[in-house]
PDB file of C-alpha atoms in Angstrom:
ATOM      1  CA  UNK A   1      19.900 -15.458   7.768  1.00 56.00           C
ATOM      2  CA  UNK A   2      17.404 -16.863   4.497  1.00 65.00           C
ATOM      3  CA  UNK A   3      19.458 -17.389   2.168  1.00 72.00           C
ATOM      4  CA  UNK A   4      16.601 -18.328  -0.123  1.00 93.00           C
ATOM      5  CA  UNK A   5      14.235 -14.840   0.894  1.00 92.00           C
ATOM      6  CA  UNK A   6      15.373 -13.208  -1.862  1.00 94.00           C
ATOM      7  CA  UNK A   7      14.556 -15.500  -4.733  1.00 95.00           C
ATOM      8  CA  UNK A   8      11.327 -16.826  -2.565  1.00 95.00           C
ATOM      9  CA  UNK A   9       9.759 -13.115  -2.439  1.00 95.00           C
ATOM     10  CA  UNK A  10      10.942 -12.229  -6.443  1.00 96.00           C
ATOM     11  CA  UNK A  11       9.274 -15.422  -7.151  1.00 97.00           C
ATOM     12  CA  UNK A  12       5.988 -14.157  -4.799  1.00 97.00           C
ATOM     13  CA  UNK A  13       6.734 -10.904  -7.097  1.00 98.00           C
ATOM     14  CA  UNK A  14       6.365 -13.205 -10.292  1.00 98.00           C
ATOM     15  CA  UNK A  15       3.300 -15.044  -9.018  1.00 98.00           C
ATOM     16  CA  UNK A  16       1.692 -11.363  -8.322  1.00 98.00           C
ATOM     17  CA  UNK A  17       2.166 -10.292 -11.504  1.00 98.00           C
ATOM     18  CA  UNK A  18       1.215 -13.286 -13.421  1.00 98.00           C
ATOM     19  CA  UNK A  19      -2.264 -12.891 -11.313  1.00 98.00           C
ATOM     20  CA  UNK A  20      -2.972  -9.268 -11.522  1.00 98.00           C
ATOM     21  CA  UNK A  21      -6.414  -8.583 -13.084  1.00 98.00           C
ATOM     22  CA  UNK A  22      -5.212  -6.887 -16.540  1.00 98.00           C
ATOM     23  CA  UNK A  23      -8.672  -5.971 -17.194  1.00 99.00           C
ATOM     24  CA  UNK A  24      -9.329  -4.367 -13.795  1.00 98.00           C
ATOM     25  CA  UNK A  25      -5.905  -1.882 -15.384  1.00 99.00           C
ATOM     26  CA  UNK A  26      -7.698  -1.248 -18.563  1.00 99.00           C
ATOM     27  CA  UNK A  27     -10.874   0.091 -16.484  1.00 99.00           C
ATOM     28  CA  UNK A  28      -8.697   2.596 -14.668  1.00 99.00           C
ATOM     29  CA  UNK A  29      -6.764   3.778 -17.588  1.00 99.00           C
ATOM     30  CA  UNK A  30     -10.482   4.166 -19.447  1.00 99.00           C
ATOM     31  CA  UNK A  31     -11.925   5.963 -16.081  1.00 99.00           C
ATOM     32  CA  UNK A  32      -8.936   8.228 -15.680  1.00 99.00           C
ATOM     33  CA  UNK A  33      -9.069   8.875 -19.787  1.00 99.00           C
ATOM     34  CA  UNK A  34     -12.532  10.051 -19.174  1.00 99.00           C
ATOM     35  CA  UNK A  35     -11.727  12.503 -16.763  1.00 99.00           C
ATOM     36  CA  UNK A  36      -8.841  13.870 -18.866  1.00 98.00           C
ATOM     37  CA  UNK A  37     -11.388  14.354 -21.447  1.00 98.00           C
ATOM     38  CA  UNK A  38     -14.084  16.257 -19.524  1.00 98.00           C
ATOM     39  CA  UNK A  39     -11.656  18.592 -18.003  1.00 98.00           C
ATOM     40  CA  UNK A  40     -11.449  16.777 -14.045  1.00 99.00           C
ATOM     41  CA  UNK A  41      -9.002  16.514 -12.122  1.00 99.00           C
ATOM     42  CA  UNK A  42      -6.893  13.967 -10.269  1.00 99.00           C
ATOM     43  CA  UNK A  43      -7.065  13.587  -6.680  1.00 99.00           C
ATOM     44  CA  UNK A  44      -4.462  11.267  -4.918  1.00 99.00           C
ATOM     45  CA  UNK A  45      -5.135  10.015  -1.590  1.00 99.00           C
ATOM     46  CA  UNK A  46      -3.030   7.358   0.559  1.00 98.00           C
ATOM     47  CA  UNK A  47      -1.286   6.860   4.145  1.00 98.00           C
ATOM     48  CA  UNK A  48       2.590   6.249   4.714  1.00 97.00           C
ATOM     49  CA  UNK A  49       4.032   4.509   1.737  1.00 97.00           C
ATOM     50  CA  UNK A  50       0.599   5.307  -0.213  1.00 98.00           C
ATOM     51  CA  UNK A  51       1.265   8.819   0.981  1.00 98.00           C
ATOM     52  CA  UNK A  52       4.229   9.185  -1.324  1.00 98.00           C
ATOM     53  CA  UNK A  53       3.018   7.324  -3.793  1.00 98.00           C
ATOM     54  CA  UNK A  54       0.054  10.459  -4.143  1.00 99.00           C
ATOM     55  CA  UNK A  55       3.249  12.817  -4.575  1.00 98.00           C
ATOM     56  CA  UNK A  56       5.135  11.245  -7.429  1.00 98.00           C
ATOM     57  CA  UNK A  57       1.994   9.933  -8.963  1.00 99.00           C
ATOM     58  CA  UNK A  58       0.489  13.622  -8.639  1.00 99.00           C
ATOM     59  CA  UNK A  59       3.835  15.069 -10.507  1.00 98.00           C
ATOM     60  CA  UNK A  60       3.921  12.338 -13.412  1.00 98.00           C
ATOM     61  CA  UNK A  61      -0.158  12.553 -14.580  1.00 99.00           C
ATOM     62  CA  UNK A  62       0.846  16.112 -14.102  1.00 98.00           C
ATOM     63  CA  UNK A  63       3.781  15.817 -16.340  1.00 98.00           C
ATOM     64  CA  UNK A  64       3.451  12.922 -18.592  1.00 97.00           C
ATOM     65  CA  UNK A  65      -0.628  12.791 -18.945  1.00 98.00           C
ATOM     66  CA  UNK A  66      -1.262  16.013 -18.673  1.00 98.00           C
ATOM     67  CA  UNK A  67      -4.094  16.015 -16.414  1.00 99.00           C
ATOM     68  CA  UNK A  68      -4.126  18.766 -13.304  1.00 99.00           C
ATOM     69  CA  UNK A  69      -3.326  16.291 -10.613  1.00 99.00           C
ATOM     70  CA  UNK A  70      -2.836  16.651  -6.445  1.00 99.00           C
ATOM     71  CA  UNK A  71      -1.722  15.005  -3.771  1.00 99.00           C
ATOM     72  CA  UNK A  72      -3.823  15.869  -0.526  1.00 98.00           C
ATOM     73  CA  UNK A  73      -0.707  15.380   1.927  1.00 97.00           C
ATOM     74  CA  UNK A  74       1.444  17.460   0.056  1.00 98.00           C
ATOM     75  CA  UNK A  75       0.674  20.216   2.302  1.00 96.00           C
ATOM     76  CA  UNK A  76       2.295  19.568   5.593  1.00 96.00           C
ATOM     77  CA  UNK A  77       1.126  22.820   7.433  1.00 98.00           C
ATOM     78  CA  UNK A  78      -2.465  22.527   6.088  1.00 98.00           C
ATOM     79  CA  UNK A  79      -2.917  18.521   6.885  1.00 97.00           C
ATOM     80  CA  UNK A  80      -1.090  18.925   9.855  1.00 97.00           C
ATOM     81  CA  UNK A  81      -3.614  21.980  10.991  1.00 98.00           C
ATOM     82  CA  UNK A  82      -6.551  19.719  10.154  1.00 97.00           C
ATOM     83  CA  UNK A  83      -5.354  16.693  12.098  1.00 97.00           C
ATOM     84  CA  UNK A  84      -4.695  18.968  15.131  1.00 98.00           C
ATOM     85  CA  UNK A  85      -8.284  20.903  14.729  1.00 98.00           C
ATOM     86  CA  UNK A  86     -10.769  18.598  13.021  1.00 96.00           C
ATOM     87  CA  UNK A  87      -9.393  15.013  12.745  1.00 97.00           C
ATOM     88  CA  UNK A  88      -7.075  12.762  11.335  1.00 97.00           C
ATOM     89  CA  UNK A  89     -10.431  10.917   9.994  1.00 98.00           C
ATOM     90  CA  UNK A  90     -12.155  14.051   8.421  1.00 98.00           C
ATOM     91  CA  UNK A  91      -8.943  15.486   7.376  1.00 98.00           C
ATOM     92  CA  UNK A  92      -8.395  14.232   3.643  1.00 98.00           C
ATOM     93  CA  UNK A  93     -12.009  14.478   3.207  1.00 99.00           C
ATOM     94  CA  UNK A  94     -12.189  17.999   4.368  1.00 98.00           C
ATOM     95  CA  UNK A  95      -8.968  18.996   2.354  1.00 98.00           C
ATOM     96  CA  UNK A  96     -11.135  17.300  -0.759  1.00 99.00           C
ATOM     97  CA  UNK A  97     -14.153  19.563   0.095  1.00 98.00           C
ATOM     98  CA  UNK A  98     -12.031  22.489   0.206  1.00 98.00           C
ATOM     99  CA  UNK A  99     -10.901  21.675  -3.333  1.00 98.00           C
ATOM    100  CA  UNK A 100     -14.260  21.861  -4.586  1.00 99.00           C
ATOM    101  CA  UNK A 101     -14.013  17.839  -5.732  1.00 99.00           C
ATOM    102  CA  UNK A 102     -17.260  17.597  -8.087  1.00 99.00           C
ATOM    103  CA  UNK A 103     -17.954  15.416 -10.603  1.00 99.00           C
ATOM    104  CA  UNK A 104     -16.111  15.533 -13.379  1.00 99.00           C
ATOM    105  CA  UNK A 105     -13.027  15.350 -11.112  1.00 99.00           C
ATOM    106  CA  UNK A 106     -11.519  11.592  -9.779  1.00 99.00           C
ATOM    107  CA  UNK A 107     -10.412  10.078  -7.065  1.00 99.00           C
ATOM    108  CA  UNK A 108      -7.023   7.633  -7.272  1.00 99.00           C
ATOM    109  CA  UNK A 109      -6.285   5.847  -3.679  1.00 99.00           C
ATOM    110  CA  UNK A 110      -3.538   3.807  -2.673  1.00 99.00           C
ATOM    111  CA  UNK A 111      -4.236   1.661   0.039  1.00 98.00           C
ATOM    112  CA  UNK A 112      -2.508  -1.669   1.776  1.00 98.00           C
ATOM    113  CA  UNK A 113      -6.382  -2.748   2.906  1.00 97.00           C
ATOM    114  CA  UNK A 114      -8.570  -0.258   1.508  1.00 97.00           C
ATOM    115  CA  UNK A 115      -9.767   0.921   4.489  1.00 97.00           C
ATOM    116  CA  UNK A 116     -12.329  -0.591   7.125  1.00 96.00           C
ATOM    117  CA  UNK A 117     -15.029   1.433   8.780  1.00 92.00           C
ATOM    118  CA  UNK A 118     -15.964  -1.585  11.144  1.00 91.00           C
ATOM    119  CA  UNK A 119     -12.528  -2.416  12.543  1.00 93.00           C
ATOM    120  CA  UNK A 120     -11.564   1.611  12.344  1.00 94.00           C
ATOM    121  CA  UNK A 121      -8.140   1.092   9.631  1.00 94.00           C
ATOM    122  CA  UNK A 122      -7.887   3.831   7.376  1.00 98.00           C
ATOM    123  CA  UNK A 123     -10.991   5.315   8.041  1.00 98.00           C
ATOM    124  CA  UNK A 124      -9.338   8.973   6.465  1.00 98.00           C
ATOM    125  CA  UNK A 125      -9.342   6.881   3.257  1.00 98.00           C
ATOM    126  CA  UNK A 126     -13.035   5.807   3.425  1.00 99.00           C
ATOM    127  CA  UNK A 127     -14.093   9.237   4.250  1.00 98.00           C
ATOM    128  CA  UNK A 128     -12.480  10.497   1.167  1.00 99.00           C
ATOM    129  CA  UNK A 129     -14.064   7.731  -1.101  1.00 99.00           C
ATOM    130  CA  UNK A 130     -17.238   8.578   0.566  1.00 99.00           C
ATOM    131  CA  UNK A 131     -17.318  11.931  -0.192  1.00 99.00           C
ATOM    132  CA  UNK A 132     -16.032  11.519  -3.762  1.00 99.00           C
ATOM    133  CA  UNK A 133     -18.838   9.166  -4.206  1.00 99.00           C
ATOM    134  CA  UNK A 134     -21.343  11.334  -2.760  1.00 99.00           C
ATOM    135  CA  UNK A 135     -20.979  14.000  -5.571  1.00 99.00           C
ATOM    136  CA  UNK A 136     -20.309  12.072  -8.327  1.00 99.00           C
ATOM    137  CA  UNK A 137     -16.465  11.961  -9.141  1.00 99.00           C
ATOM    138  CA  UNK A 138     -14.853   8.780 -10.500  1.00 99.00           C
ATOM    139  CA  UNK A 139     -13.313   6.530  -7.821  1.00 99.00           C
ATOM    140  CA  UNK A 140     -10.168   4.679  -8.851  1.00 99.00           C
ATOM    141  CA  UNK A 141      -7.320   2.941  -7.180  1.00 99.00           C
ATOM    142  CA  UNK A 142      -4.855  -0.115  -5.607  1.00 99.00           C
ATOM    143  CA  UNK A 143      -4.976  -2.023  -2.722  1.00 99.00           C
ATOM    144  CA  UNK A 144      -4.011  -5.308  -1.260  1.00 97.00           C
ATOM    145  CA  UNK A 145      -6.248  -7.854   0.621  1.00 96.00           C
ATOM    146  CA  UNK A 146      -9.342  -7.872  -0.518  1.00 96.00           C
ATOM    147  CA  UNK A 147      -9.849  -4.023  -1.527  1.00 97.00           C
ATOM    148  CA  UNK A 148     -11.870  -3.945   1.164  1.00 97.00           C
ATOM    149  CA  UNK A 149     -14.138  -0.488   0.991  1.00 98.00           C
ATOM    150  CA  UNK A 150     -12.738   0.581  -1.477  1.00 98.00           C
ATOM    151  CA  UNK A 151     -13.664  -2.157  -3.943  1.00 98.00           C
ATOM    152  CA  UNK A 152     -16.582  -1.464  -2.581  1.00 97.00           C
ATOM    153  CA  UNK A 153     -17.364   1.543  -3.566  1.00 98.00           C
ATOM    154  CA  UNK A 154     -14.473   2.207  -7.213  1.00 98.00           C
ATOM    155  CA  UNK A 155     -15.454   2.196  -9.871  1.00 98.00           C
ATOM    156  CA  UNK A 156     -11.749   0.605 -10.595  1.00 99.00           C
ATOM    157  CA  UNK A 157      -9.933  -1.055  -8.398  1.00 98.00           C
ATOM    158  CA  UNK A 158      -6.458  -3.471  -8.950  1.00 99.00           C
ATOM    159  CA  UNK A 159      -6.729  -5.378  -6.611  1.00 98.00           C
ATOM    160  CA  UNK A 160      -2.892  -7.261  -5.728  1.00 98.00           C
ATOM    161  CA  UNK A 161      -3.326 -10.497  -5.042  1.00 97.00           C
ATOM    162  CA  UNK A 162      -1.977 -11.346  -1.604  1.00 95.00           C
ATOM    163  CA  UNK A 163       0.259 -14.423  -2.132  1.00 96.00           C
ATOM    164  CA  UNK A 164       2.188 -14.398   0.886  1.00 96.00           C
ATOM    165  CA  UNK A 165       0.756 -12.993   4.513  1.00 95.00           C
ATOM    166  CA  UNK A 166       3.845 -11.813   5.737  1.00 95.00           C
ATOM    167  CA  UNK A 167       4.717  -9.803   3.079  1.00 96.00           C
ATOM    168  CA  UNK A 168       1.183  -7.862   1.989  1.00 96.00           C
ATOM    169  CA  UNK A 169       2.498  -4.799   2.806  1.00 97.00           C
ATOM    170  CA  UNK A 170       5.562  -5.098   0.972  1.00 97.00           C
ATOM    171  CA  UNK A 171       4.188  -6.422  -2.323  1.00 98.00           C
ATOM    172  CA  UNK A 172       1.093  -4.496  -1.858  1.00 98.00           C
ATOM    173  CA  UNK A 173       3.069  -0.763  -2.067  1.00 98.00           C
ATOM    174  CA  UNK A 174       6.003  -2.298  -4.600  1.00 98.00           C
ATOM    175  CA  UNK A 175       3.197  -3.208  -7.279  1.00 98.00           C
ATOM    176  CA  UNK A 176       1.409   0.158  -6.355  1.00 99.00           C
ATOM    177  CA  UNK A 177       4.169   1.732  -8.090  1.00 98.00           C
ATOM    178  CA  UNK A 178       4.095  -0.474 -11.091  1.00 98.00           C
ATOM    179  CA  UNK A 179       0.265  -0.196 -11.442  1.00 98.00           C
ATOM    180  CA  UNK A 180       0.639   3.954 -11.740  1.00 98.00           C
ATOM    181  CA  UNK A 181       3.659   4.156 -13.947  1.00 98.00           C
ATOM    182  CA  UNK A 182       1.901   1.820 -16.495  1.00 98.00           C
ATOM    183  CA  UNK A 183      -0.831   3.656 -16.197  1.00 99.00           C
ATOM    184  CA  UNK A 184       0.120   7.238 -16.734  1.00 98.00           C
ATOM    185  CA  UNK A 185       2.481   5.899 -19.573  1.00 97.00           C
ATOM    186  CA  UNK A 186      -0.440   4.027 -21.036  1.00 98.00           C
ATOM    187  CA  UNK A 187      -0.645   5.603 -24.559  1.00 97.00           C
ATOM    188  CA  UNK A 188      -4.584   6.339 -23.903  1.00 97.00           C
ATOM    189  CA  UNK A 189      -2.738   9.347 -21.396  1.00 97.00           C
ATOM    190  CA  UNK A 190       0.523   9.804 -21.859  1.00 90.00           C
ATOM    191  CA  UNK A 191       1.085  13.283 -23.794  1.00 93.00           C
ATOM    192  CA  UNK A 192       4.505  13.099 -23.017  1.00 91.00           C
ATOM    193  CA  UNK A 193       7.990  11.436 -23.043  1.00 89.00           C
ATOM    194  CA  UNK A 194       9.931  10.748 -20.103  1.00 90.00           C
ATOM    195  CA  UNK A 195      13.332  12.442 -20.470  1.00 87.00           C
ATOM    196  CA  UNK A 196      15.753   9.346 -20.326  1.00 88.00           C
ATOM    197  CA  UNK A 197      13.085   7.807 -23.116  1.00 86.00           C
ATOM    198  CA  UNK A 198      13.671  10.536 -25.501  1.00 83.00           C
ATOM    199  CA  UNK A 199      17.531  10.360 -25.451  1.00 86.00           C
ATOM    200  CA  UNK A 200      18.952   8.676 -28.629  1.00 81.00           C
TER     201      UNK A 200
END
C-alpha cells in the first residue's frame, strides 16, 4: 500500500488548480450568459462519468441559473432505442436534432479527451459538437489532455491540465465538477440560492 498516494494526488489536485486557465472560465460563464439572455437553451453532452455530470449539471442551470437545460442521456429508453437502431455514434447527435438545437441554443460537453475522429474515441461527442457547430449554437465545455476536438471546434473550452498520466481520468472528471458548480453559481447566472446557503 502508498502510504504517500493520498497527499501525492491532493497535491496533483493543488497543482491543477493553481494551473487552470481562469480566463478560459470567464469565456464560458460570458458564452453561457449570452445564451441565457437570448432565450437558448443548454444542452449537456458526456460519456460515463461525463454522463452524470450532464444530469446534475442539467438540474442546477435549471435550478440555480435559470436557463432551460437537458441532459441528452437522461432518457434511457430513447438513447438506448437509438444505439440499438441508428448508432451509438449518431445517437447524441440525432437526439440533438430531434430537439430542434439552433442557434441561439448551446452546447456544454464533458469529456476526459474531447473526442478523436482519427483514432475513433468519443466519436458520439464529436458528432454532437459537429452538429451544434453546423447551425450555429455556442459550443462550451471541459476536458482533459489536450481538448482534443473539442478545443477545436468551442468556442470555450477549460482545458485541465494533465499533471499526472495515471491519473487523467480521475482529475479530469473531479475538476469537471468544480468547473460547473462555479460556473452556474457565478453571479453573471445564478438567479438563485442553494438551499443549505440560505439557512441562517
Amino acid at each position: 500500500m502508498n502510504s504517500n498516494y493520498v497527499r501525492e494526488f491532493l497535491e496533483e489536485s493543488t497543482q491543477i488548480i493553481d494551473k487552470l486557465d481562469e480566463a478560459a472560465i470567464e469565456r464560458m460563464v460570458q458564452v453561457i450568459a449570452e445564451t441565457k439572455k437570448r432565450g437558448g437553451r443548454l444542452f449537456f453532452v458526456g460519456s460515463g462519468g461525463g454522463a452524470g455530470h450532464s444530469s446534475h449539471a442539467a438540474c442546477d442551470f435549471r435550478k440555480l441559473a435559470g436557463i432551460e437545460s437537458y441532459s441528452v442521456t437522461d432518457n434511457v429508453s430513447e438513447l438506448t432505442a437509438r444505439v440499438n437502431d441508428e448508432s451509438w455514434d449518431d445517437s447524441y447527435a440525432n437526439w440533438l436534432k430531434v430537439s430542434r438545437i439552433g442557434s441561439a441554443d448551446c452546447l456544454f460537453v464533458f469529456s476526459v479527451g474531447g473526442g478523436d475522429e482519427v483514432a475513433e474515441i468519443s466519436v458520439n461527442l464529436v458528432n454532437s459538437i459537429k452538429l451544434a457547430a453546423s447551425v450555429g449554437a455556442s459550443i462550451v465545455g471541459v476536458a482533459g489532455r489536450d481538448g482534443g476536438f473539442l478545443a477545436q471546434a468551442s468556442d470555450a473550452v477549460v482545458v485541465i491540465p494533465p499533471i499526472n498520466p495515471q491519473n487523467i481520468t480521475t482529475q479530469t472528471e473531479g475538476f469537471q465538477a468544480l468547473i460547473w458548480h462555479l460556473v452556474v453559481c457565478h453571479p453573471l447566472l445564478e438567479s438563485a440560492t442553494p438551499k443549505w446557503e440560505s439557512v441562517r
